[in-house]
Amino acid sequence: MRETQVSIVIPVYNVETYLRQCLDSVLGQTFSNFEVLLVNDGSTDNSGVICQEYARLDSRFKYFEKENGGVSDARNSGLDLVQGDYVTFLDADDFLFEDHLEKLYIATTLSDADIMIGGYSRFDGSDFYFYKDHFKRDSLISFTSTQAIQFLDSMLDIQFLIFQQLVVNYLSEHYLRSYAFLWGDMQKISLSCGNYI
C-alpha cells in the first residue's frame, strides 16, 4: 500500500466560475488521505491562479500546466503523476458530497471488485436530482474482470466507475481510445501506471 490512498485528477480549462466550489468540496471530504492533481489544460482565464492558490494552502494539492489538448489529454497527463493506490477523476465544474471519497474507498477496498457503478446527482442551482436507479439497481454493482470488459464494450453512459488494475491494463492494451464520458471513476493503480483513459 502506498502512503497516499487516493489520487484525484482534476483537468482544468477555463472554469474559474466553478473551480472554487469544486476544490472546496474536495477539501471538505471526510476521507483525508488523498492528493489532488490539478492539470491546467491551457486555461486563458484565472483558473490557473485559483489552482496555484489551493496548492499553496494545502500540500495535498499539486498544480501542473500543459498546453491545451482536451480533457482526455489532461487526464492522461494526471495519470502519469498519481501517487495513490487508487485514482479518481473529477471535472472542475462538478463537486463532491462530503463523504464521497470515504464511501467510494470503503466500497472499493471491501468488495475488491474490478469495477463498480453507482448513482449520481445533478444540481440545477437550487435543487438536487438523485439518479440512484440509473442502472436499475439501488446499490453499487460489481463485476468480474471479464464482465467489466464486456460491460465497457456495451455502455453508453456511466456515472462513476471503480477500476482495478486488470481492467485498466486491458483498456490500455486493447482499446487505446478516449473514454471521455467516464467521470467520477476510481481506478486501482499499480507501481508502474502507464495506463491511459
JSON list of C-alpha atoms in Angstrom, two decimals:
[
{"chain": "A", "resi": 1, "resn": "MET", "atom": "CA", "xyz": [0.00, 0.00, 0.00]},
{"chain": "A", "resi": 2, "resn": "ARG", "atom": "CA", "xyz": [1.26, 3.46, -0.87]},
{"chain": "A", "resi": 3, "resn": "GLU", "atom": "CA", "xyz": [1.33, 6.37, 1.53]},
{"chain": "A", "resi": 4, "resn": "THR", "atom": "CA", "xyz": [-1.41, 8.16, -0.42]},
{"chain": "A", "resi": 5, "resn": "GLN", "atom": "CA", "xyz": [-4.58, 6.10, -0.80]},
{"chain": "A", "resi": 6, "resn": "VAL", "atom": "CA", "xyz": [-6.49, 8.13, -3.41]},
{"chain": "A", "resi": 7, "resn": "SER", "atom": "CA", "xyz": [-5.28, 10.43, -6.18]},
{"chain": "A", "resi": 8, "resn": "ILE", "atom": "CA", "xyz": [-7.84, 12.85, -7.61]},
{"chain": "A", "resi": 9, "resn": "VAL", "atom": "CA", "xyz": [-7.09, 14.08, -11.12]},
{"chain": "A", "resi": 10, "resn": "ILE", "atom": "CA", "xyz": [-8.89, 17.31, -11.96]},
{"chain": "A", "resi": 11, "resn": "PRO", "atom": "CA", "xyz": [-8.49, 18.56, -15.54]},
{"chain": "A", "resi": 12, "resn": "VAL", "atom": "CA", "xyz": [-8.90, 22.34, -15.54]},
{"chain": "A", "resi": 13, "resn": "TYR", "atom": "CA", "xyz": [-9.83, 24.52, -18.51]},
{"chain": "A", "resi": 14, "resn": "ASN", "atom": "CA", "xyz": [-11.44, 27.97, -18.17]},
{"chain": "A", "resi": 15, "resn": "VAL", "atom": "CA", "xyz": [-13.64, 27.08, -15.20]},
{"chain": "A", "resi": 16, "resn": "GLU", "atom": "CA", "xyz": [-12.89, 29.94, -12.81]},
{"chain": "A", "resi": 17, "resn": "THR", "atom": "CA", "xyz": [-16.63, 30.36, -12.11]},
{"chain": "A", "resi": 18, "resn": "TYR", "atom": "CA", "xyz": [-17.00, 26.85, -10.65]},
{"chain": "A", "resi": 19, "resn": "LEU", "atom": "CA", "xyz": [-13.47, 25.90, -9.62]},
{"chain": "A", "resi": 20, "resn": "ARG", "atom": "CA", "xyz": [-13.51, 27.11, -6.00]},
{"chain": "A", "resi": 21, "resn": "GLN", "atom": "CA", "xyz": [-16.71, 25.18, -5.28]},
{"chain": "A", "resi": 22, "resn": "CYS", "atom": "CA", "xyz": [-15.14, 22.06, -6.76]},
{"chain": "A", "resi": 23, "resn": "LEU", "atom": "CA", "xyz": [-11.90, 22.38, -4.79]},
{"chain": "A", "resi": 24, "resn": "ASP", "atom": "CA", "xyz": [-13.69, 23.32, -1.56]},
{"chain": "A", "resi": 25, "resn": "SER", "atom": "CA", "xyz": [-15.79, 20.16, -1.89]},
{"chain": "A", "resi": 26, "resn": "VAL", "atom": "CA", "xyz": [-12.57, 18.14, -2.04]},
{"chain": "A", "resi": 27, "resn": "LEU", "atom": "CA", "xyz": [-11.14, 19.99, 0.97]},
{"chain": "A", "resi": 28, "resn": "GLY", "atom": "CA", "xyz": [-14.31, 19.18, 2.92]},
{"chain": "A", "resi": 29, "resn": "GLN", "atom": "CA", "xyz": [-14.08, 15.40, 2.43]},
{"chain": "A", "resi": 30, "resn": "THR", "atom": "CA", "xyz": [-14.43, 13.16, 5.49]},
{"chain": "A", "resi": 31, "resn": "PHE", "atom": "CA", "xyz": [-11.71, 10.98, 3.92]},
{"chain": "A", "resi": 32, "resn": "SER", "atom": "CA", "xyz": [-8.41, 12.83, 4.09]},
{"chain": "A", "resi": 33, "resn": "ASN", "atom": "CA", "xyz": [-5.73, 10.52, 2.67]},
{"chain": "A", "resi": 34, "resn": "PHE", "atom": "CA", "xyz": [-5.74, 11.89, -0.85]},
{"chain": "A", "resi": 35, "resn": "GLU", "atom": "CA", "xyz": [-3.76, 14.02, -3.25]},
{"chain": "A", "resi": 36, "resn": "VAL", "atom": "CA", "xyz": [-5.24, 16.34, -5.86]},
{"chain": "A", "resi": 37, "resn": "LEU", "atom": "CA", "xyz": [-3.54, 16.71, -9.23]},
{"chain": "A", "resi": 38, "resn": "LEU", "atom": "CA", "xyz": [-4.75, 19.94, -10.80]},
{"chain": "A", "resi": 39, "resn": "VAL", "atom": "CA", "xyz": [-3.89, 19.76, -14.51]},
{"chain": "A", "resi": 40, "resn": "ASN", "atom": "CA", "xyz": [-4.35, 23.16, -16.15]},
{"chain": "A", "resi": 41, "resn": "ASP", "atom": "CA", "xyz": [-5.05, 22.41, -19.80]},
{"chain": "A", "resi": 42, "resn": "GLY", "atom": "CA", "xyz": [-4.05, 25.82, -21.16]},
{"chain": "A", "resi": 43, "resn": "SER", "atom": "CA", "xyz": [-6.71, 27.94, -19.44]},
{"chain": "A", "resi": 44, "resn": "THR", "atom": "CA", "xyz": [-6.89, 31.58, -20.51]},
{"chain": "A", "resi": 45, "resn": "ASP", "atom": "CA", "xyz": [-8.94, 32.76, -17.51]},
{"chain": "A", "resi": 46, "resn": "ASN", "atom": "CA", "xyz": [-7.97, 32.83, -13.81]},
{"chain": "A", "resi": 47, "resn": "SER", "atom": "CA", "xyz": [-8.30, 29.06, -13.34]},
{"chain": "A", "resi": 48, "resn": "GLY", "atom": "CA", "xyz": [-4.53, 28.63, -13.04]},
{"chain": "A", "resi": 49, "resn": "VAL", "atom": "CA", "xyz": [-4.27, 31.34, -10.38]},
{"chain": "A", "resi": 50, "resn": "ILE", "atom": "CA", "xyz": [-7.01, 29.66, -8.34]},
{"chain": "A", "resi": 51, "resn": "CYS", "atom": "CA", "xyz": [-5.30, 26.26, -8.64]},
{"chain": "A", "resi": 52, "resn": "GLN", "atom": "CA", "xyz": [-1.98, 27.72, -7.51]},
{"chain": "A", "resi": 53, "resn": "GLU", "atom": "CA", "xyz": [-3.70, 29.31, -4.52]},
{"chain": "A", "resi": 54, "resn": "TYR", "atom": "CA", "xyz": [-5.05, 25.93, -3.36]},
{"chain": "A", "resi": 55, "resn": "ALA", "atom": "CA", "xyz": [-1.67, 24.27, -3.99]},
{"chain": "A", "resi": 56, "resn": "ARG", "atom": "CA", "xyz": [-0.04, 26.86, -1.70]},
{"chain": "A", "resi": 57, "resn": "LEU", "atom": "CA", "xyz": [-2.69, 26.41, 1.01]},
{"chain": "A", "resi": 58, "resn": "ASP", "atom": "CA", "xyz": [-2.71, 22.59, 1.14]},
{"chain": "A", "resi": 59, "resn": "SER", "atom": "CA", "xyz": [0.23, 20.32, 0.29]},
{"chain": "A", "resi": 60, "resn": "ARG", "atom": "CA", "xyz": [-2.16, 17.62, -0.96]},
{"chain": "A", "resi": 61, "resn": "PHE", "atom": "CA", "xyz": [-2.98, 19.88, -3.93]},
{"chain": "A", "resi": 62, "resn": "LYS", "atom": "CA", "xyz": [-0.40, 19.78, -6.73]},
{"chain": "A", "resi": 63, "resn": "TYR", "atom": "CA", "xyz": [-0.54, 22.10, -9.73]},
{"chain": "A", "resi": 64, "resn": "PHE", "atom": "CA", "xyz": [0.62, 21.27, -13.26]},
{"chain": "A", "resi": 65, "resn": "GLU", "atom": "CA", "xyz": [0.36, 23.22, -16.52]},
{"chain": "A", "resi": 66, "resn": "LYS", "atom": "CA", "xyz": [0.24, 21.91, -20.06]},
{"chain": "A", "resi": 67, "resn": "GLU", "atom": "CA", "xyz": [-0.72, 23.11, -23.50]},
{"chain": "A", "resi": 68, "resn": "ASN", "atom": "CA", "xyz": [-4.37, 22.69, -24.37]},
{"chain": "A", "resi": 69, "resn": "GLY", "atom": "CA", "xyz": [-5.01, 19.16, -25.57]},
{"chain": "A", "resi": 70, "resn": "GLY", "atom": "CA", "xyz": [-8.51, 18.44, -24.32]},
{"chain": "A", "resi": 71, "resn": "VAL", "atom": "CA", "xyz": [-9.94, 16.79, -21.24]},
{"chain": "A", "resi": 72, "resn": "SER", "atom": "CA", "xyz": [-8.71, 13.27, -22.03]},
{"chain": "A", "resi": 73, "resn": "ASP", "atom": "CA", "xyz": [-5.18, 14.50, -22.64]},
{"chain": "A", "resi": 74, "resn": "ALA", "atom": "CA", "xyz": [-5.26, 16.39, -19.33]},
{"chain": "A", "resi": 75, "resn": "ARG", "atom": "CA", "xyz": [-6.50, 13.27, -17.52]},
{"chain": "A", "resi": 76, "resn": "ASN", "atom": "CA", "xyz": [-3.74, 11.20, -19.10]},
{"chain": "A", "resi": 77, "resn": "SER", "atom": "CA", "xyz": [-1.16, 13.78, -18.01]},
{"chain": "A", "resi": 78, "resn": "GLY", "atom": "CA", "xyz": [-2.53, 13.49, -14.48]},
{"chain": "A", "resi": 79, "resn": "LEU", "atom": "CA", "xyz": [-2.37, 9.69, -14.61]},
{"chain": "A", "resi": 80, "resn": "ASP", "atom": "CA", "xyz": [1.36, 9.94, -15.23]},
{"chain": "A", "resi": 81, "resn": "LEU", "atom": "CA", "xyz": [1.74, 11.75, -11.89]},
{"chain": "A", "resi": 82, "resn": "VAL", "atom": "CA", "xyz": [-0.50, 9.84, -9.46]},
{"chain": "A", "resi": 83, "resn": "GLN", "atom": "CA", "xyz": [0.94, 8.58, -6.19]},
{"chain": "A", "resi": 84, "resn": "GLY", "atom": "CA", "xyz": [-2.17, 6.93, -4.72]},
{"chain": "A", "resi": 85, "resn": "ASP", "atom": "CA", "xyz": [-3.33, 3.33, -4.59]},
{"chain": "A", "resi": 86, "resn": "TYR", "atom": "CA", "xyz": [-6.44, 4.46, -6.47]},
{"chain": "A", "resi": 87, "resn": "VAL", "atom": "CA", "xyz": [-7.16, 7.28, -8.87]},
{"chain": "A", "resi": 88, "resn": "THR", "atom": "CA", "xyz": [-10.43, 9.07, -9.48]},
{"chain": "A", "resi": 89, "resn": "PHE", "atom": "CA", "xyz": [-11.33, 11.85, -11.88]},
{"chain": "A", "resi": 90, "resn": "LEU", "atom": "CA", "xyz": [-13.34, 14.94, -11.01]},
{"chain": "A", "resi": 91, "resn": "ASP", "atom": "CA", "xyz": [-14.43, 17.57, -13.50]},
{"chain": "A", "resi": 92, "resn": "ALA", "atom": "CA", "xyz": [-13.57, 21.09, -12.38]},
{"chain": "A", "resi": 93, "resn": "ASP", "atom": "CA", "xyz": [-17.18, 22.25, -12.76]},
{"chain": "A", "resi": 94, "resn": "ASP", "atom": "CA", "xyz": [-18.50, 19.44, -10.52]},
{"chain": "A", "resi": 95, "resn": "PHE", "atom": "CA", "xyz": [-18.38, 18.99, -6.77]},
{"chain": "A", "resi": 96, "resn": "LEU", "atom": "CA", "xyz": [-18.49, 16.11, -4.31]},
{"chain": "A", "resi": 97, "resn": "PHE", "atom": "CA", "xyz": [-20.68, 15.42, -1.31]},
{"chain": "A", "resi": 98, "resn": "GLU", "atom": "CA", "xyz": [-18.52, 15.43, 1.81]},
{"chain": "A", "resi": 99, "resn": "ASP", "atom": "CA", "xyz": [-18.50, 11.63, 2.22]},
{"chain": "A", "resi": 100, "resn": "HIS", "atom": "CA", "xyz": [-17.99, 10.76, -1.45]},
{"chain": "A", "resi": 101, "resn": "LEU", "atom": "CA", "xyz": [-14.35, 9.64, -1.26]},
{"chain": "A", "resi": 102, "resn": "GLU", "atom": "CA", "xyz": [-14.86, 7.80, 2.01]},
{"chain": "A", "resi": 103, "resn": "LYS", "atom": "CA", "xyz": [-17.80, 5.76, 0.69]},
{"chain": "A", "resi": 104, "resn": "LEU", "atom": "CA", "xyz": [-16.08, 5.09, -2.61]},
{"chain": "A", "resi": 105, "resn": "TYR", "atom": "CA", "xyz": [-12.85, 3.99, -0.93]},
{"chain": "A", "resi": 106, "resn": "ILE", "atom": "CA", "xyz": [-14.60, 1.73, 1.58]},
{"chain": "A", "resi": 107, "resn": "ALA", "atom": "CA", "xyz": [-16.74, 0.12, -1.14]},
{"chain": "A", "resi": 108, "resn": "THR", "atom": "CA", "xyz": [-13.70, -0.43, -3.32]},
{"chain": "A", "resi": 109, "resn": "THR", "atom": "CA", "xyz": [-11.47, -1.95, -0.68]},
{"chain": "A", "resi": 110, "resn": "LEU", "atom": "CA", "xyz": [-14.14, -4.11, 0.98]},
{"chain": "A", "resi": 111, "resn": "SER", "atom": "CA", "xyz": [-15.53, -5.60, -2.23]},
{"chain": "A", "resi": 112, "resn": "ASP", "atom": "CA", "xyz": [-12.25, -5.96, -4.14]},
{"chain": "A", "resi": 113, "resn": "ALA", "atom": "CA", "xyz": [-14.36, -5.51, -7.28]},
{"chain": "A", "resi": 114, "resn": "ASP", "atom": "CA", "xyz": [-12.89, -4.94, -10.71]},
{"chain": "A", "resi": 115, "resn": "ILE", "atom": "CA", "xyz": [-15.49, -2.31, -11.49]},
{"chain": "A", "resi": 116, "resn": "MET", "atom": "CA", "xyz": [-18.31, -0.62, -9.57]},
{"chain": "A", "resi": 117, "resn": "ILE", "atom": "CA", "xyz": [-21.09, 1.65, -10.69]},
{"chain": "A", "resi": 118, "resn": "GLY", "atom": "CA", "xyz": [-23.27, 3.85, -8.53]},
{"chain": "A", "resi": 119, "resn": "GLY", "atom": "CA", "xyz": [-25.78, 6.63, -8.71]},
{"chain": "A", "resi": 120, "resn": "TYR", "atom": "CA", "xyz": [-25.16, 10.30, -9.25]},
{"chain": "A", "resi": 121, "resn": "SER", "atom": "CA", "xyz": [-26.83, 13.64, -8.63]},
{"chain": "A", "resi": 122, "resn": "ARG", "atom": "CA", "xyz": [-27.44, 16.68, -10.75]},
{"chain": "A", "resi": 123, "resn": "PHE", "atom": "CA", "xyz": [-27.74, 20.16, -9.30]},
{"chain": "A", "resi": 124, "resn": "ASP", "atom": "CA", "xyz": [-29.66, 22.82, -11.21]},
{"chain": "A", "resi": 125, "resn": "GLY", "atom": "CA", "xyz": [-28.64, 25.70, -8.96]},
{"chain": "A", "resi": 126, "resn": "SER", "atom": "CA", "xyz": [-31.36, 25.21, -6.39]},
{"chain": "A", "resi": 127, "resn": "ASP", "atom": "CA", "xyz": [-32.30, 21.51, -6.22]},
{"chain": "A", "resi": 128, "resn": "PHE", "atom": "CA", "xyz": [-30.52, 18.17, -6.34]},
{"chain": "A", "resi": 129, "resn": "TYR", "atom": "CA", "xyz": [-31.87, 15.40, -8.52]},
{"chain": "A", "resi": 130, "resn": "PHE", "atom": "CA", "xyz": [-30.71, 11.94, -7.47]},
{"chain": "A", "resi": 131, "resn": "TYR", "atom": "CA", "xyz": [-30.31, 9.18, -10.04]},
{"chain": "A", "resi": 132, "resn": "LYS", "atom": "CA", "xyz": [-29.62, 6.15, -7.90]},
{"chain": "A", "resi": 133, "resn": "ASP", "atom": "CA", "xyz": [-31.59, 3.80, -10.13]},
{"chain": "A", "resi": 134, "resn": "HIS", "atom": "CA", "xyz": [-29.93, 4.78, -13.39]},
{"chain": "A", "resi": 135, "resn": "PHE", "atom": "CA", "xyz": [-28.82, 1.19, -13.83]},
{"chain": "A", "resi": 136, "resn": "LYS", "atom": "CA", "xyz": [-31.99, -0.26, -12.25]},
{"chain": "A", "resi": 137, "resn": "ARG", "atom": "CA", "xyz": [-30.09, -1.04, -9.05]},
{"chain": "A", "resi": 138, "resn": "ASP", "atom": "CA", "xyz": [-30.11, 0.78, -5.72]},
{"chain": "A", "resi": 139, "resn": "SER", "atom": "CA", "xyz": [-26.61, -0.26, -4.72]},
{"chain": "A", "resi": 140, "resn": "LEU", "atom": "CA", "xyz": [-23.15, -0.48, -6.16]},
{"chain": "A", "resi": 141, "resn": "ILE", "atom": "CA", "xyz": [-22.74, -3.11, -8.82]},
{"chain": "A", "resi": 142, "resn": "SER", "atom": "CA", "xyz": [-19.58, -5.20, -9.01]},
{"chain": "A", "resi": 143, "resn": "PHE", "atom": "CA", "xyz": [-18.30, -7.25, -11.92]},
{"chain": "A", "resi": 144, "resn": "THR", "atom": "CA", "xyz": [-15.58, -9.76, -12.57]},
{"chain": "A", "resi": 145, "resn": "SER", "atom": "CA", "xyz": [-12.88, -8.58, -14.98]},
{"chain": "A", "resi": 146, "resn": "THR", "atom": "CA", "xyz": [-14.46, -10.35, -17.94]},
{"chain": "A", "resi": 147, "resn": "GLN", "atom": "CA", "xyz": [-17.91, -8.96, -17.18]},
{"chain": "A", "resi": 148, "resn": "ALA", "atom": "CA", "xyz": [-16.43, -5.49, -16.68]},
{"chain": "A", "resi": 149, "resn": "ILE", "atom": "CA", "xyz": [-14.75, -5.56, -20.07]},
{"chain": "A", "resi": 150, "resn": "GLN", "atom": "CA", "xyz": [-17.96, -6.78, -21.75]},
{"chain": "A", "resi": 151, "resn": "PHE", "atom": "CA", "xyz": [-19.89, -4.05, -19.97]},
{"chain": "A", "resi": 152, "resn": "LEU", "atom": "CA", "xyz": [-17.45, -1.34, -21.06]},
{"chain": "A", "resi": 153, "resn": "ASP", "atom": "CA", "xyz": [-17.86, -2.50, -24.64]},
{"chain": "A", "resi": 154, "resn": "SER", "atom": "CA", "xyz": [-21.63, -2.10, -24.46]},
{"chain": "A", "resi": 155, "resn": "MET", "atom": "CA", "xyz": [-22.17, 1.01, -22.38]},
{"chain": "A", "resi": 156, "resn": "LEU", "atom": "CA", "xyz": [-23.13, 4.49, -23.49]},
{"chain": "A", "resi": 157, "resn": "ASP", "atom": "CA", "xyz": [-23.16, 6.42, -20.21]},
{"chain": "A", "resi": 158, "resn": "ILE", "atom": "CA", "xyz": [-21.56, 5.86, -16.81]},
{"chain": "A", "resi": 159, "resn": "GLN", "atom": "CA", "xyz": [-21.88, 7.84, -13.62]},
{"chain": "A", "resi": 160, "resn": "PHE", "atom": "CA", "xyz": [-18.90, 6.53, -11.72]},
{"chain": "A", "resi": 161, "resn": "LEU", "atom": "CA", "xyz": [-16.61, 3.59, -12.01]},
{"chain": "A", "resi": 162, "resn": "ILE", "atom": "CA", "xyz": [-14.04, 1.93, -9.85]},
{"chain": "A", "resi": 163, "resn": "PHE", "atom": "CA", "xyz": [-11.47, 0.00, -11.85]},
{"chain": "A", "resi": 164, "resn": "GLN", "atom": "CA", "xyz": [-8.91, -2.47, -10.65]},
{"chain": "A", "resi": 165, "resn": "GLN", "atom": "CA", "xyz": [-5.61, -2.65, -12.46]},
{"chain": "A", "resi": 166, "resn": "LEU", "atom": "CA", "xyz": [-6.58, -5.65, -14.63]},
{"chain": "A", "resi": 167, "resn": "VAL", "atom": "CA", "xyz": [-9.37, -3.71, -16.33]},
{"chain": "A", "resi": 168, "resn": "VAL", "atom": "CA", "xyz": [-7.20, -0.62, -16.75]},
{"chain": "A", "resi": 169, "resn": "ASN", "atom": "CA", "xyz": [-4.47, -2.72, -18.37]},
{"chain": "A", "resi": 170, "resn": "TYR", "atom": "CA", "xyz": [-6.98, -4.35, -20.72]},
{"chain": "A", "resi": 171, "resn": "LEU", "atom": "CA", "xyz": [-8.34, -1.00, -21.84]},
{"chain": "A", "resi": 172, "resn": "SER", "atom": "CA", "xyz": [-4.85, 0.35, -22.35]},
{"chain": "A", "resi": 173, "resn": "GLU", "atom": "CA", "xyz": [-3.69, -2.64, -24.39]},
{"chain": "A", "resi": 174, "resn": "HIS", "atom": "CA", "xyz": [-6.79, -3.30, -26.47]},
{"chain": "A", "resi": 175, "resn": "TYR", "atom": "CA", "xyz": [-8.57, -0.02, -26.93]},
{"chain": "A", "resi": 176, "resn": "LEU", "atom": "CA", "xyz": [-6.24, 2.97, -26.64]},
{"chain": "A", "resi": 177, "resn": "ARG", "atom": "CA", "xyz": [-9.26, 5.16, -27.14]},
{"chain": "A", "resi": 178, "resn": "SER", "atom": "CA", "xyz": [-10.58, 8.00, -25.08]},
{"chain": "A", "resi": 179, "resn": "TYR", "atom": "CA", "xyz": [-13.35, 7.20, -22.64]},
{"chain": "A", "resi": 180, "resn": "ALA", "atom": "CA", "xyz": [-14.07, 10.92, -22.31]},
{"chain": "A", "resi": 181, "resn": "PHE", "atom": "CA", "xyz": [-17.56, 10.19, -20.99]},
{"chain": "A", "resi": 182, "resn": "LEU", "atom": "CA", "xyz": [-16.24, 8.49, -17.85]},
{"chain": "A", "resi": 183, "resn": "TRP", "atom": "CA", "xyz": [-16.41, 10.76, -14.84]},
{"chain": "A", "resi": 184, "resn": "GLY", "atom": "CA", "xyz": [-16.11, 10.19, -11.14]},
{"chain": "A", "resi": 185, "resn": "ASP", "atom": "CA", "xyz": [-14.36, 6.90, -11.77]},
{"chain": "A", "resi": 186, "resn": "MET", "atom": "CA", "xyz": [-11.84, 5.37, -9.39]},
{"chain": "A", "resi": 187, "resn": "GLN", "atom": "CA", "xyz": [-9.13, 3.08, -10.67]},
{"chain": "A", "resi": 188, "resn": "LYS", "atom": "CA", "xyz": [-6.64, 0.95, -8.81]},
{"chain": "A", "resi": 189, "resn": "ILE", "atom": "CA", "xyz": [-3.08, 1.90, -9.71]},
{"chain": "A", "resi": 190, "resn": "SER", "atom": "CA", "xyz": [-0.01, -0.31, -9.80]},
{"chain": "A", "resi": 191, "resn": "LEU", "atom": "CA", "xyz": [3.52, 0.92, -9.14]},
{"chain": "A", "resi": 192, "resn": "SER", "atom": "CA", "xyz": [4.13, 1.26, -12.88]},
{"chain": "A", "resi": 193, "resn": "CYS", "atom": "CA", "xyz": [1.00, 3.01, -14.09]},
{"chain": "A", "resi": 194, "resn": "GLY", "atom": "CA", "xyz": [1.44, 3.62, -17.82]},
{"chain": "A", "resi": 195, "resn": "ASN", "atom": "CA", "xyz": [-2.32, 3.28, -18.38]},
{"chain": "A", "resi": 196, "resn": "TYR", "atom": "CA", "xyz": [-4.35, 5.89, -20.18]},
{"chain": "A", "resi": 197, "resn": "ILE", "atom": "CA", "xyz": [-8.01, 6.78, -20.30]}
]
